[in-house]
PDB file of C-alpha atoms and ligand atoms in Angstrom:
ATOM      1  CA  MET A   1      63.412 152.865  60.198  1.00  0.00           C
ATOM      2  CA  ILE A   2      60.210 155.185  61.831  1.00  0.00           C
ATOM      3  CA  GLU A   3      60.365 158.625  60.514  1.00  0.00           C
ATOM      4  CA  PRO A   4      60.120 161.160  63.528  1.00  0.00           C
ATOM      5  CA  ARG A   5      56.823 162.275  62.976  1.00  0.00           C
ATOM      6  CA  GLN A   6      55.659 159.038  63.098  1.00  0.00           C
ATOM      7  CA  TYR A   7      57.878 158.375  66.010  1.00  0.00           C
ATOM      8  CA  HIS A   8      56.569 161.148  68.327  1.00  0.00           C
ATOM      9  CA  GLU A   9      53.379 160.086  67.671  1.00  0.00           C
ATOM     10  CA  LEU A  10      53.965 156.535  69.037  1.00  0.00           C
ATOM     11  CA  ILE A  11      55.907 157.845  71.787  1.00  0.00           C
ATOM     12  CA  ALA A  12      53.069 160.015  72.804  1.00  0.00           C
ATOM     13  CA  ARG A  13      50.653 157.386  73.009  1.00  0.00           C
ATOM     14  CA  GLU A  14      53.052 155.204  74.792  1.00  0.00           C
ATOM     15  CA  SER A  15      53.304 157.896  77.099  1.00  0.00           C
ATOM     16  CA  LEU A  16      49.610 158.361  77.933  1.00  0.00           C
ATOM     17  CA  HIS A  17      49.086 154.920  78.130  1.00  0.00           C
ATOM     18  CA  TRP A  18      51.579 154.616  81.338  1.00  0.00           C
ATOM     19  CA  GLY A  19      50.025 158.147  82.929  1.00  0.00           C
ATOM     20  CA  GLU A  20      46.392 156.447  82.790  1.00  0.00           C
ATOM     21  CA  VAL A  21      47.464 152.410  83.273  1.00  0.00           C
ATOM     22  CA  GLY A  22      46.361 151.534  86.636  1.00  0.00           C
ATOM     23  CA  ARG A  23      44.923 148.381  88.931  1.00  0.00           C
ATOM     24  CA  ASP A  24      42.473 146.606  87.288  1.00  0.00           C
ATOM     25  CA  PRO A  25      40.456 144.587  89.608  1.00  0.00           C
ATOM     26  CA  GLU A  26      39.306 142.239  86.518  1.00  0.00           C
ATOM     27  CA  ASN A  27      42.927 141.973  85.458  1.00  0.00           C
ATOM     28  CA  PRO A  28      45.300 142.192  88.670  1.00  0.00           C
ATOM     29  CA  GLN A  29      49.100 141.952  88.219  1.00  0.00           C
ATOM     30  CA  MET A  30      51.514 140.824  90.532  1.00  0.00           C
ATOM     31  CA  TRP A  31      53.802 143.656  91.097  1.00  0.00           C
ATOM     32  CA  HIS A  32      49.986 144.819  92.258  1.00  0.00           C
ATOM     33  CA  ASP A  33      50.303 141.749  95.150  1.00  0.00           C
ATOM     34  CA  PRO A  34      52.904 142.235  97.733  1.00  0.00           C
ATOM     35  CA  VAL A  35      52.488 138.579  98.542  1.00  0.00           C
ATOM     36  CA  LEU A  36      52.490 137.271  95.242  1.00  0.00           C
ATOM     37  CA  PHE A  37      55.563 139.490  93.953  1.00  0.00           C
ATOM     38  CA  ARG A  38      57.571 138.055  97.035  1.00  0.00           C
ATOM     39  CA  ILE A  39      56.847 134.636  96.134  1.00  0.00           C
ATOM     40  CA  PHE A  40      57.932 135.249  92.319  1.00  0.00           C
ATOM     41  CA  PHE A  41      59.944 137.624  92.372  1.00  0.00           C
ATOM     42  CA  GLY A  42      61.425 138.139  95.486  1.00  0.00           C
ATOM     43  CA  LYS A  43      64.698 136.385  95.249  1.00  0.00           C
ATOM     44  CA  GLU A  44      65.815 138.275  92.571  1.00  0.00           C
ATOM     45  CA  TYR A  45      64.531 141.561  94.133  1.00  0.00           C
ATOM     46  CA  GLY A  46      66.010 141.264  97.055  1.00  0.00           C
ATOM     47  CA  ARG A  47      69.554 140.678  94.828  1.00  0.00           C
ATOM     48  CA  LEU A  48      69.120 143.470  92.799  1.00  0.00           C
ATOM     49  CA  LEU A  49      68.330 145.554  95.743  1.00  0.00           C
ATOM     50  CA  ALA A  50      71.767 144.384  97.576  1.00  0.00           C
ATOM     51  CA  ARG A  51      73.772 144.631  94.657  1.00  0.00           C
ATOM     52  CA  ALA A  52      72.583 148.262  93.718  1.00  0.00           C
ATOM     53  CA  VAL A  53      73.420 149.235  97.792  1.00  0.00           C
ATOM     54  CA  SER A  54      76.787 147.726  97.637  1.00  0.00           C
ATOM     55  CA  SER A  55      77.987 149.632  94.203  1.00  0.00           C
ATOM     56  CA  GLY A  56      78.172 153.208  96.091  1.00  0.00           C
ATOM     57  CA  PRO A  57      75.465 155.538  96.475  1.00  0.00           C
ATOM     58  CA  ARG A  58      74.688 157.383  93.010  1.00  0.00           C
ATOM     59  CA  ILE A  59      72.216 155.288  91.477  1.00  0.00           C
ATOM     60  CA  LEU A  60      70.005 156.238  88.403  1.00  0.00           C
ATOM     61  CA  GLU A  61      66.605 154.004  87.446  1.00  0.00           C
ATOM     62  CA  LEU A  62      65.774 153.921  84.102  1.00  0.00           C
ATOM     63  CA  GLY A  63      61.728 153.720  83.963  1.00  0.00           C
ATOM     64  CA  SER A  64      60.998 154.380  87.264  1.00  0.00           C
ATOM     65  CA  GLY A  65      57.443 154.192  87.181  1.00  0.00           C
ATOM     66  CA  GLU A  66      56.118 155.408  90.202  1.00  0.00           C
ATOM     67  CA  GLY A  67      58.880 155.449  92.438  1.00  0.00           C
ATOM     68  CA  HIS A  68      58.722 152.148  94.144  1.00  0.00           C
ATOM     69  CA  LEU A  69      62.151 150.725  93.554  1.00  0.00           C
ATOM     70  CA  ALA A  70      63.610 154.459  93.879  1.00  0.00           C
ATOM     71  CA  LEU A  71      62.258 154.799  97.142  1.00  0.00           C
ATOM     72  CA  GLU A  72      63.561 151.349  98.657  1.00  0.00           C
ATOM     73  CA  LEU A  73      67.329 152.249  97.578  1.00  0.00           C
ATOM     74  CA  ALA A  74      66.579 155.606  99.107  1.00  0.00           C
ATOM     75  CA  ASP A  75      65.188 154.086 102.831  1.00  0.00           C
ATOM     76  CA  ARG A  76      69.042 152.517 102.075  1.00  0.00           C
ATOM     77  CA  GLY A  77      70.672 155.563 102.416  1.00  0.00           C
ATOM     78  CA  MET A  78      71.270 156.024  98.221  1.00  0.00           C
ATOM     79  CA  GLN A  79      71.045 159.435  96.200  1.00  0.00           C
ATOM     80  CA  VAL A  80      68.107 157.971  93.159  1.00  0.00           C
ATOM     81  CA  THR A  81      67.450 160.085  90.222  1.00  0.00           C
ATOM     82  CA  GLY A  82      64.682 158.060  88.332  1.00  0.00           C
ATOM     83  CA  ILE A  83      63.653 158.650  84.986  1.00  0.00           C
ATOM     84  CA  ASP A  84      60.367 157.946  83.167  1.00  0.00           C
ATOM     85  CA  LEU A  85      58.643 158.713  80.089  1.00  0.00           C
ATOM     86  CA  SER A  86      55.024 159.611  81.845  1.00  0.00           C
ATOM     87  CA  THR A  87      54.667 163.013  83.407  1.00  0.00           C
ATOM     88  CA  GLU A  88      52.013 161.742  85.464  1.00  0.00           C
ATOM     89  CA  ARG A  89      53.783 158.897  86.765  1.00  0.00           C
ATOM     90  CA  ILE A  90      56.525 161.166  87.511  1.00  0.00           C
ATOM     91  CA  LYS A  91      54.237 163.371  89.478  1.00  0.00           C
ATOM     92  CA  ARG A  92      52.994 160.418  91.302  1.00  0.00           C
ATOM     93  CA  ALA A  93      56.502 159.257  92.122  1.00  0.00           C
ATOM     94  CA  SER A  94      57.354 162.584  93.417  1.00  0.00           C
ATOM     95  CA  ALA A  95      54.277 162.778  95.862  1.00  0.00           C
ATOM     96  CA  ARG A  96      55.152 159.498  97.223  1.00  0.00           C
ATOM     97  CA  ALA A  97      58.672 160.571  97.667  1.00  0.00           C
ATOM     98  CA  ASN A  98      58.102 164.008  99.299  1.00  0.00           C
ATOM     99  CA  SER A  99      55.335 161.624 101.947  1.00  0.00           C
ATOM    100  CA  ALA A 100      58.189 159.488 102.469  1.00  0.00           C
ATOM    101  CA  HIS A 101      60.811 159.498 105.315  1.00  0.00           C
ATOM    102  CA  VAL A 102      63.718 159.172 104.004  1.00  0.00           C
ATOM    103  CA  GLY A 103      66.713 161.132 104.191  1.00  0.00           C
ATOM    104  CA  SER A 104      67.805 162.075 100.834  1.00  0.00           C
ATOM    105  CA  PRO A 105      64.355 161.270  98.657  1.00  0.00           C
ATOM    106  CA  PRO A 106      64.927 160.541  95.306  1.00  0.00           C
ATOM    107  CA  THR A 107      64.894 162.921  92.463  1.00  0.00           C
ATOM    108  CA  PHE A 108      62.514 162.261  89.467  1.00  0.00           C
ATOM    109  CA  LEU A 109      62.589 163.583  86.173  1.00  0.00           C
ATOM    110  CA  VAL A 110      60.750 163.064  83.042  1.00  0.00           C
ATOM    111  CA  GLY A 111      62.675 161.548  79.948  1.00  0.00           C
ATOM    112  CA  ASP A 112      62.544 159.255  77.237  1.00  0.00           C
ATOM    113  CA  LEU A 113      64.956 156.652  77.184  1.00  0.00           C
ATOM    114  CA  ASN A 114      65.147 156.154  73.453  1.00  0.00           C
ATOM    115  CA  THR A 115      66.649 159.537  73.174  1.00  0.00           C
ATOM    116  CA  ILE A 116      68.228 160.902  76.427  1.00  0.00           C
ATOM    117  CA  GLU A 117      71.557 161.786  76.741  1.00  0.00           C
ATOM    118  CA  LEU A 118      72.868 160.661  80.130  1.00  0.00           C
ATOM    119  CA  PRO A 119      76.181 162.795  81.991  1.00  0.00           C
ATOM    120  CA  VAL A 120      79.579 161.245  81.862  1.00  0.00           C
ATOM    121  CA  ALA A 121      80.674 159.131  84.495  1.00  0.00           C
ATOM    122  CA  ALA A 122      77.822 160.339  87.098  1.00  0.00           C
ATOM    123  CA  TYR A 123      76.278 157.169  88.736  1.00  0.00           C
ATOM    124  CA  ASP A 124      78.153 154.288  90.595  1.00  0.00           C
ATOM    125  CA  CYS A 125      75.277 151.983  89.268  1.00  0.00           C
ATOM    126  CA  VAL A 126      72.094 152.220  86.924  1.00  0.00           C
ATOM    127  CA  VAL A 127      69.180 150.010  87.583  1.00  0.00           C
ATOM    128  CA  ALA A 128      66.408 149.072  85.382  1.00  0.00           C
ATOM    129  CA  HIS A 129      63.758 146.860  86.785  1.00  0.00           C
ATOM    130  CA  ASP A 130      60.575 145.977  84.122  1.00  0.00           C
ATOM    131  CA  SER A 131      61.431 148.275  81.729  1.00  0.00           C
ATOM    132  CA  LEU A 132      63.943 147.525  79.183  1.00  0.00           C
ATOM    133  CA  HIS A 133      62.099 145.498  77.113  1.00  0.00           C
ATOM    134  CA  HIS A 134      59.553 148.448  76.180  1.00  0.00           C
ATOM    135  CA  ILE A 135      62.326 150.722  74.914  1.00  0.00           C
ATOM    136  CA  LEU A 136      62.587 150.903  70.975  1.00  0.00           C
ATOM    137  CA  HIS A 137      66.583 151.683  70.607  1.00  0.00           C
ATOM    138  CA  LEU A 138      68.034 149.712  73.141  1.00  0.00           C
ATOM    139  CA  ASP A 139      71.447 149.661  71.882  1.00  0.00           C
ATOM    140  CA  ARG A 140      71.768 153.273  71.815  1.00  0.00           C
ATOM    141  CA  LEU A 141      70.163 153.001  75.687  1.00  0.00           C
ATOM    142  CA  CYS A 142      73.252 150.802  76.587  1.00  0.00           C
ATOM    143  CA  ALA A 143      75.834 152.746  74.762  1.00  0.00           C
ATOM    144  CA  GLU A 144      74.291 156.056  77.314  1.00  0.00           C
ATOM    145  CA  VAL A 145      74.167 153.784  80.478  1.00  0.00           C
ATOM    146  CA  GLU A 146      77.608 152.883  79.737  1.00  0.00           C
ATOM    147  CA  LYS A 147      79.082 156.210  79.716  1.00  0.00           C
ATOM    148  CA  SER A 148      77.232 157.489  82.540  1.00  0.00           C
ATOM    149  CA  LEU A 149      78.422 154.890  85.062  1.00  0.00           C
ATOM    150  CA  ARG A 150      81.733 155.230  86.503  1.00  0.00           C
ATOM    151  CA  PRO A 151      84.561 152.669  85.588  1.00  0.00           C
ATOM    152  CA  GLY A 152      83.468 149.151  86.884  1.00  0.00           C
ATOM    153  CA  GLY A 153      79.952 151.067  87.829  1.00  0.00           C
ATOM    154  CA  SER A 154      77.313 147.989  88.117  1.00  0.00           C
ATOM    155  CA  PHE A 155      73.861 148.026  85.699  1.00  0.00           C
ATOM    156  CA  LEU A 156      71.607 145.708  86.885  1.00  0.00           C
ATOM    157  CA  ILE A 157      68.449 144.666  85.047  1.00  0.00           C
ATOM    158  CA  MET A 158      65.456 142.511  86.133  1.00  0.00           C
ATOM    159  CA  ASP A 159      63.002 142.426  83.075  1.00  0.00           C
ATOM    160  CA  TYR A 160      60.653 140.199  80.890  1.00  0.00           C
ATOM    161  CA  ILE A 161      62.489 138.670  77.814  1.00  0.00           C
ATOM    162  CA  GLY A 162      59.578 136.856  76.641  1.00  0.00           C
ATOM    163  CA  MET A 163      57.526 133.150  76.802  1.00  0.00           C
ATOM    164  CA  GLY A 164      57.855 132.206  73.491  1.00  0.00           C
ATOM    165  CA  ARG A 165      54.994 131.170  71.140  1.00  0.00           C
ATOM    166  CA  VAL A 166      53.920 127.984  72.771  1.00  0.00           C
ATOM    167  CA  ARG A 167      54.203 129.127  76.596  1.00  0.00           C
ATOM    168  CA  LYS A 168      52.047 132.268  75.293  1.00  0.00           C
ATOM    169  CA  LEU A 169      49.463 129.899  73.725  1.00  0.00           C
ATOM    170  CA  LEU A 170      49.029 127.869  76.435  1.00  0.00           C
ATOM    171  CA  ALA A 171      48.650 130.349  78.876  1.00  0.00           C
ATOM    172  CA  GLY A 172      46.049 132.257  76.830  1.00  0.00           C
ATOM    173  CA  ALA A 173      44.169 129.133  76.115  1.00  0.00           C
ATOM    174  CA  LEU A 174      44.529 128.166  80.482  1.00  0.00           C
ATOM    175  CA  TYR A 175      43.523 131.742  80.597  1.00  0.00           C
ATOM    176  CA  GLY A 176      40.596 131.306  78.319  1.00  0.00           C
ATOM    177  CA  VAL A 177      39.227 128.225  80.339  1.00  0.00           C
ATOM    178  CA  LEU A 178      40.012 128.670  83.982  1.00  0.00           C
ATOM    179  CA  PRO A 179      38.037 131.153  86.699  1.00  0.00           C
ATOM    180  CA  THR A 180      39.582 134.437  86.726  1.00  0.00           C
ATOM    181  CA  TYR A 181      38.840 137.906  87.933  1.00  0.00           C
ATOM    182  CA  GLN A 182      37.441 138.313  84.452  1.00  0.00           C
ATOM    183  CA  PRO A 183      34.573 137.396  83.130  1.00  0.00           C
ATOM    184  CA  TYR A 184      34.276 135.060  80.439  1.00  0.00           C
ATOM    185  CA  ARG A 185      32.459 137.266  78.613  1.00  0.00           C
ATOM    186  CA  LYS A 186      35.110 139.813  78.326  1.00  0.00           C
ATOM    187  CA  LYS A 187      37.677 137.167  77.652  1.00  0.00           C
ATOM    188  CA  TRP A 188      35.974 136.458  74.436  1.00  0.00           C
ATOM    189  CA  LYS A 189      36.551 139.839  73.395  1.00  0.00           C
ATOM    190  CA  LEU A 190      40.168 139.744  74.324  1.00  0.00           C
ATOM    191  CA  ARG A 191      41.019 137.184  70.852  1.00  0.00           C
ATOM    192  CA  LYS A 192      41.399 140.344  68.921  1.00  0.00           C
ATOM    193  CA  ARG A 193      44.613 140.950  70.612  1.00  0.00           C
ATOM    194  CA  LEU A 194      45.699 137.371  70.247  1.00  0.00           C
ATOM    195  CA  ALA A 195      48.266 138.653  67.373  1.00  0.00           C
ATOM    196  CA  ALA A 196      49.807 141.029  69.469  1.00  0.00           C
ATOM    197  CA  PHE A 197      50.239 139.231  72.735  1.00  0.00           C
ATOM    198  CA  LEU A 198      51.930 135.954  70.411  1.00  0.00           C
ATOM    199  CA  ALA A 199      54.270 138.365  68.490  1.00  0.00           C
ATOM    200  CA  THR A 200      57.535 138.407  68.296  1.00  0.00           C
ATOM    201  CA  GLU A 201      60.087 141.247  68.680  1.00  0.00           C
ATOM    202  CA  ASP A 202      60.909 140.695  64.911  1.00  0.00           C
ATOM    203  CA  GLN A 203      57.300 141.213  64.218  1.00  0.00           C
ATOM    204  CA  LYS A 204      56.754 143.896  66.506  1.00  0.00           C
ATOM    205  CA  ARG A 205      59.415 145.579  64.776  1.00  0.00           C
ATOM    206  CA  THR A 206      58.346 145.207  61.225  1.00  0.00           C
ATOM    207  CA  ALA A 207      54.594 146.145  62.343  1.00  0.00           C
ATOM    208  CA  LEU A 208      56.076 149.434  63.444  1.00  0.00           C
ATOM    209  CA  ARG A 209      57.555 149.957  60.135  1.00  0.00           C
ATOM    210  CA  GLY A 210      53.970 149.443  58.469  1.00  0.00           C
ATOM    211  CA  SER A 211      52.697 146.489  57.954  1.00  0.00           C
ATOM    212  CA  HIS A 212      50.619 143.747  60.178  1.00  0.00           C
ATOM    213  CA  SER A 213      50.159 146.352  62.575  1.00  0.00           C
ATOM    214  CA  GLY A 214      48.168 143.593  64.098  1.00  0.00           C
ATOM    215  CA  ALA A 215      51.466 142.711  65.861  1.00  0.00           C
ATOM    216  CA  LEU A 216      50.969 146.112  67.937  1.00  0.00           C
ATOM    217  CA  HIS A 217      49.412 146.584  71.294  1.00  0.00           C
ATOM    218  CA  GLN A 218      47.050 149.923  69.689  1.00  0.00           C
ATOM    219  CA  ASP A 219      47.124 151.934  73.223  1.00  0.00           C
ATOM    220  CA  SER A 220      51.228 151.200  73.623  1.00  0.00           C
ATOM    221  CA  PRO A 221      52.900 150.562  70.756  1.00  0.00           C
ATOM    222  CA  PHE A 222      56.502 149.791  72.386  1.00  0.00           C
ATOM    223  CA  GLU A 223      54.931 147.176  74.827  1.00  0.00           C
ATOM    224  CA  GLU A 224      57.559 143.966  74.772  1.00  0.00           C
ATOM    225  CA  ILE A 225      59.236 145.866  71.470  1.00  0.00           C
ATOM    226  CA  SER A 226      62.973 144.476  73.064  1.00  0.00           C
ATOM    227  CA  GLN A 227      62.232 141.502  75.021  1.00  0.00           C
ATOM    228  CA  GLY A 228      64.342 139.468  72.602  1.00  0.00           C
ATOM    229  CA  SER A 229      66.965 141.225  72.365  1.00  0.00           C
ATOM    230  CA  ILE A 230      67.888 142.691  76.349  1.00  0.00           C
ATOM    231  CA  VAL A 231      70.288 140.019  76.916  1.00  0.00           C
ATOM    232  CA  THR A 232      72.482 140.291  73.425  1.00  0.00           C
ATOM    233  CA  GLU A 233      72.596 143.836  74.351  1.00  0.00           C
ATOM    234  CA  ILE A 234      73.494 143.560  77.725  1.00  0.00           C
ATOM    235  CA  GLN A 235      76.436 141.029  76.635  1.00  0.00           C
ATOM    236  CA  ARG A 236      77.414 143.099  73.660  1.00  0.00           C
ATOM    237  CA  THR A 237      78.521 146.322  75.999  1.00  0.00           C
ATOM    238  CA  PHE A 238      78.914 145.181  79.422  1.00  0.00           C
ATOM    239  CA  HIS A 239      80.187 142.482  81.378  1.00  0.00           C
ATOM    240  CA  VAL A 240      78.104 140.222  82.579  1.00  0.00           C
ATOM    241  CA  VAL A 241      78.842 139.084  86.188  1.00  0.00           C
ATOM    242  CA  GLU A 242      75.545 136.838  86.778  1.00  0.00           C
ATOM    243  CA  LEU A 243      72.826 136.190  84.480  1.00  0.00           C
ATOM    244  CA  GLU A 244      69.935 133.788  84.935  1.00  0.00           C
ATOM    245  CA  THR A 245      66.507 133.594  84.184  1.00  0.00           C
ATOM    246  CA  TYR A 246      63.391 132.931  86.182  1.00  0.00           C
ATOM    247  CA  CYS A 247      59.470 132.011  85.928  1.00  0.00           C
ATOM    248  CA  PRO A 248      59.149 130.677  82.770  1.00  0.00           C
ATOM    249  CA  PHE A 249      55.052 130.396  82.754  1.00  0.00           C
ATOM    250  CA  TRP A 250      52.850 130.122  85.777  1.00  0.00           C
ATOM    251  CA  PHE A 251      53.975 133.454  87.032  1.00  0.00           C
ATOM    252  CA  TYR A 252      51.351 134.721  84.086  1.00  0.00           C
ATOM    253  CA  LEU A 253      48.139 132.897  85.629  1.00  0.00           C
ATOM    254  CA  ALA A 254      48.947 133.211  89.626  1.00  0.00           C
ATOM    255  CA  PRO A 255      47.659 136.599  89.987  1.00  0.00           C
ATOM    256  CA  LYS A 256      44.622 136.351  87.561  1.00  0.00           C
ATOM    257  CA  VAL A 257      42.966 133.090  88.637  1.00  0.00           C
ATOM    258  CA  ARG A 258      39.919 133.888  90.962  1.00  0.00           C
ATOM    259  CA  MET A 259      40.129 132.148  94.342  1.00  0.00           C
ATOM    260  CA  PRO A 260      39.260 132.972  98.047  1.00  0.00           C
ATOM    261  CA  ALA A 261      42.132 135.437  99.027  1.00  0.00           C
ATOM    262  CA  SER A 262      43.204 132.898 101.871  1.00  0.00           C
ATOM    263  CA  TRP A 263      44.493 130.455  99.117  1.00  0.00           C
ATOM    264  CA  LYS A 264      46.390 132.824  97.009  1.00  0.00           C
ATOM    265  CA  PRO A 265      49.786 132.410  99.095  1.00  0.00           C
ATOM    266  CA  SER A 266      49.548 128.444  98.988  1.00  0.00           C
ATOM    267  CA  PHE A 267      48.167 128.295  95.369  1.00  0.00           C
ATOM    268  CA  ALA A 268      51.056 130.834  94.357  1.00  0.00           C
ATOM    269  CA  ARG A 269      53.936 128.864  96.153  1.00  0.00           C
ATOM    270  CA  ILE A 270      52.953 125.548  94.373  1.00  0.00           C
ATOM    271  CA  LEU A 271      52.961 127.742  90.766  1.00  0.00           C
ATOM    272  CA  HIS A 272      56.220 129.079  91.983  1.00  0.00           C
ATOM    273  CA  ALA A 273      57.631 125.351  92.351  1.00  0.00           C
ATOM    274  CA  MET A 274      56.088 124.504  89.201  1.00  0.00           C
ATOM    275  CA  ASP A 275      57.982 127.431  87.826  1.00  0.00           C
ATOM    276  CA  ASP A 276      61.224 126.370  89.180  1.00  0.00           C
ATOM    277  CA  LEU A 277      60.692 122.569  88.479  1.00  0.00           C
ATOM    278  CA  ILE A 278      60.560 124.096  84.800  1.00  0.00           C
ATOM    279  CA  ILE A 279      63.696 125.583  84.788  1.00  0.00           C
ATOM    280  CA  LYS A 280      65.742 122.758  86.731  1.00  0.00           C
ATOM    281  CA  SER A 281      64.445 120.154  84.150  1.00  0.00           C
ATOM    282  CA  GLY A 282      65.720 122.593  81.383  1.00  0.00           C
ATOM    283  CA  LEU A 283      62.017 122.492  79.671  1.00  0.00           C
ATOM    284  CA  ALA A 284      62.140 125.934  79.087  1.00  0.00           C
ATOM    285  CA  LYS A 285      64.129 129.485  80.062  1.00  0.00           C
ATOM    286  CA  GLY A 286      62.894 131.618  82.205  1.00  0.00           C
ATOM    287  CA  ALA A 287      59.968 134.606  80.542  1.00  0.00           C
ATOM    288  CA  TYR A 288      62.378 137.016  83.073  1.00  0.00           C
ATOM    289  CA  VAL A 289      65.825 137.370  83.286  1.00  0.00           C
ATOM    290  CA  TRP A 290      68.019 138.969  86.455  1.00  0.00           C
ATOM    291  CA  ILE A 291      71.383 140.265  85.120  1.00  0.00           C
ATOM    292  CA  ALA A 292      73.987 142.121  87.021  1.00  0.00           C
ATOM    293  CA  ALA A 293      76.678 143.514  84.438  1.00  0.00           C
ATOM    294  CA  ARG A 294      79.667 146.049  85.002  1.00  0.00           C
ATOM    295  CA  LYS A 295      81.090 148.435  82.986  1.00  0.00           C
ATOM    296  CA  PRO A 296      83.860 146.641  80.993  1.00  0.00           C
ATOM    297  CA  SER A 297      86.844 149.028  81.473  1.00  0.00           C
ATOM    298  CA  MET A 298      87.600 147.866  84.955  1.00  0.00           C
ATOM    299  CA  ILE A 299      87.191 143.932  84.596  1.00  0.00           C
ATOM    300  CA  SER A 300      89.826 142.336  86.947  1.00  0.00           C
TER     301      SER A 300
HETATM  302  C1  LIG B 401      56.259 148.054  83.520  1.00  0.00           C
HETATM  303  S1  LIG B 401      56.883 149.584  83.732  1.00  0.00           S
HETATM  304  C2  LIG B 401      57.995 149.566  85.523  1.00  0.00           C
HETATM  305  C3  LIG B 401      57.632 150.527  86.236  1.00  0.00           C
HETATM  306  C4  LIG B 401      59.085 150.403  87.291  1.00  0.00           C
HETATM  307  N1  LIG B 401      60.107 150.052  86.911  1.00  0.00           N
HETATM  308  C5  LIG B 401      58.250 149.329  88.550  1.00  0.00           C
HETATM  309  O1  LIG B 401      58.947 148.112  88.480  1.00  0.00           O
HETATM  310  O2  LIG B 401      57.356 149.549  89.028  1.00  0.00           O
HETATM  311  C6  LIG B 401      57.610 150.186  82.540  1.00  0.00           C
HETATM  312  C7  LIG B 401      57.716 151.485  82.496  1.00  0.00           C
HETATM  313  O3  LIG B 401      58.710 151.793  81.768  1.00  0.00           O
HETATM  314  C8  LIG B 401      58.462 153.483  81.445  1.00  0.00           C
HETATM  315  N2  LIG B 401      58.813 153.443  80.105  1.00  0.00           N
HETATM  316  C9  LIG B 401      58.314 153.199  78.543  1.00  0.00           C
HETATM  317  N3  LIG B 401      58.997 153.747  77.982  1.00  0.00           N
HETATM  318  C10 LIG B 401      60.083 154.692  78.377  1.00  0.00           C
HETATM  319  C11 LIG B 401      60.681 155.103  77.472  1.00  0.00           C
HETATM  320  N4  LIG B 401      61.194 154.962  76.193  1.00  0.00           N
HETATM  321  N5  LIG B 401      61.716 155.712  78.300  1.00  0.00           N
HETATM  322  C12 LIG B 401      61.593 156.269  79.994  1.00  0.00           C
HETATM  323  N6  LIG B 401      60.265 155.483  80.433  1.00  0.00           N
HETATM  324  C13 LIG B 401      59.775 154.780  79.620  1.00  0.00           C
HETATM  325  C14 LIG B 401      56.853 153.333  81.400  1.00  0.00           C
HETATM  326  O4  LIG B 401      56.461 154.628  81.869  1.00  0.00           O
HETATM  327  C15 LIG B 401      56.476 152.407  82.592  1.00  0.00           C
HETATM  328  O5  LIG B 401      56.987 153.459  84.333  1.00  0.00           O
END
């Protein structure tokens, strides 16, 4: 159990982190590169958009960041509310919404999903893209989402569920030796963050209670805090309609390896095919999960 004072200090740090995090040319991320994003995540993202639109117009997005998904949904005629912890991110998302040419721009609100009270039966659909693995009290949030959905409403999730220790070690080692945008000198300094990179959800939760603080990302204490429990928490509260894991390994290296820009798409397609092969062969499950779930009261 975390004391309220400690929680306030940690969540303030988390909020600051998300407000400051931006593009780092030395550490490019998949979600900053539309071509790579489409190759690795496009199929699941397309499913999420299609299911959200067919669920009904009132949509809530959890951890809406700078508003990309909310705007895509608004562009398809949906009435979207986005909630995010970071005031800075909400400001940027609102500015983006104000200058977008959509009929009904999304509304963006600052809120902490660990403590938020959601309105009753207010939404046809709740979506979460890459945000649930940062939520400390995921059981509580699931109960709030269930309450906020109309009977039969959808809860759609695309999220990170962890790579496991062996794959993380291998990914870390390959990142260390391959030519990346980050120079070798700086990569060597990252060894201090290895414990946090490798830590499981249990180790991170133990670290929050006071010991082994090396398992925590210092600037983002709730990073990956629920990576291991997303699937079980959703299954506990909702009726799961679709569940698939994807991108077990190579997604991690694809944006970071240095090469001429014109080679990137072909390189990414090869790596994505290798990721698919790992899944099909049953060697490992994906590091990401796509879940389409329903509020259970209307199961036919
Ligand atoms: C990896 S980003 C994903 C953002 C967005 N969904 C996207 O895909 O671009 C995670 C987001 O979750 C938000 N977040 C983290 N903890 C949160 C909390 N306790 N309550 C609300 N939002 C939170 C962060 O501020 C950040 O915008």
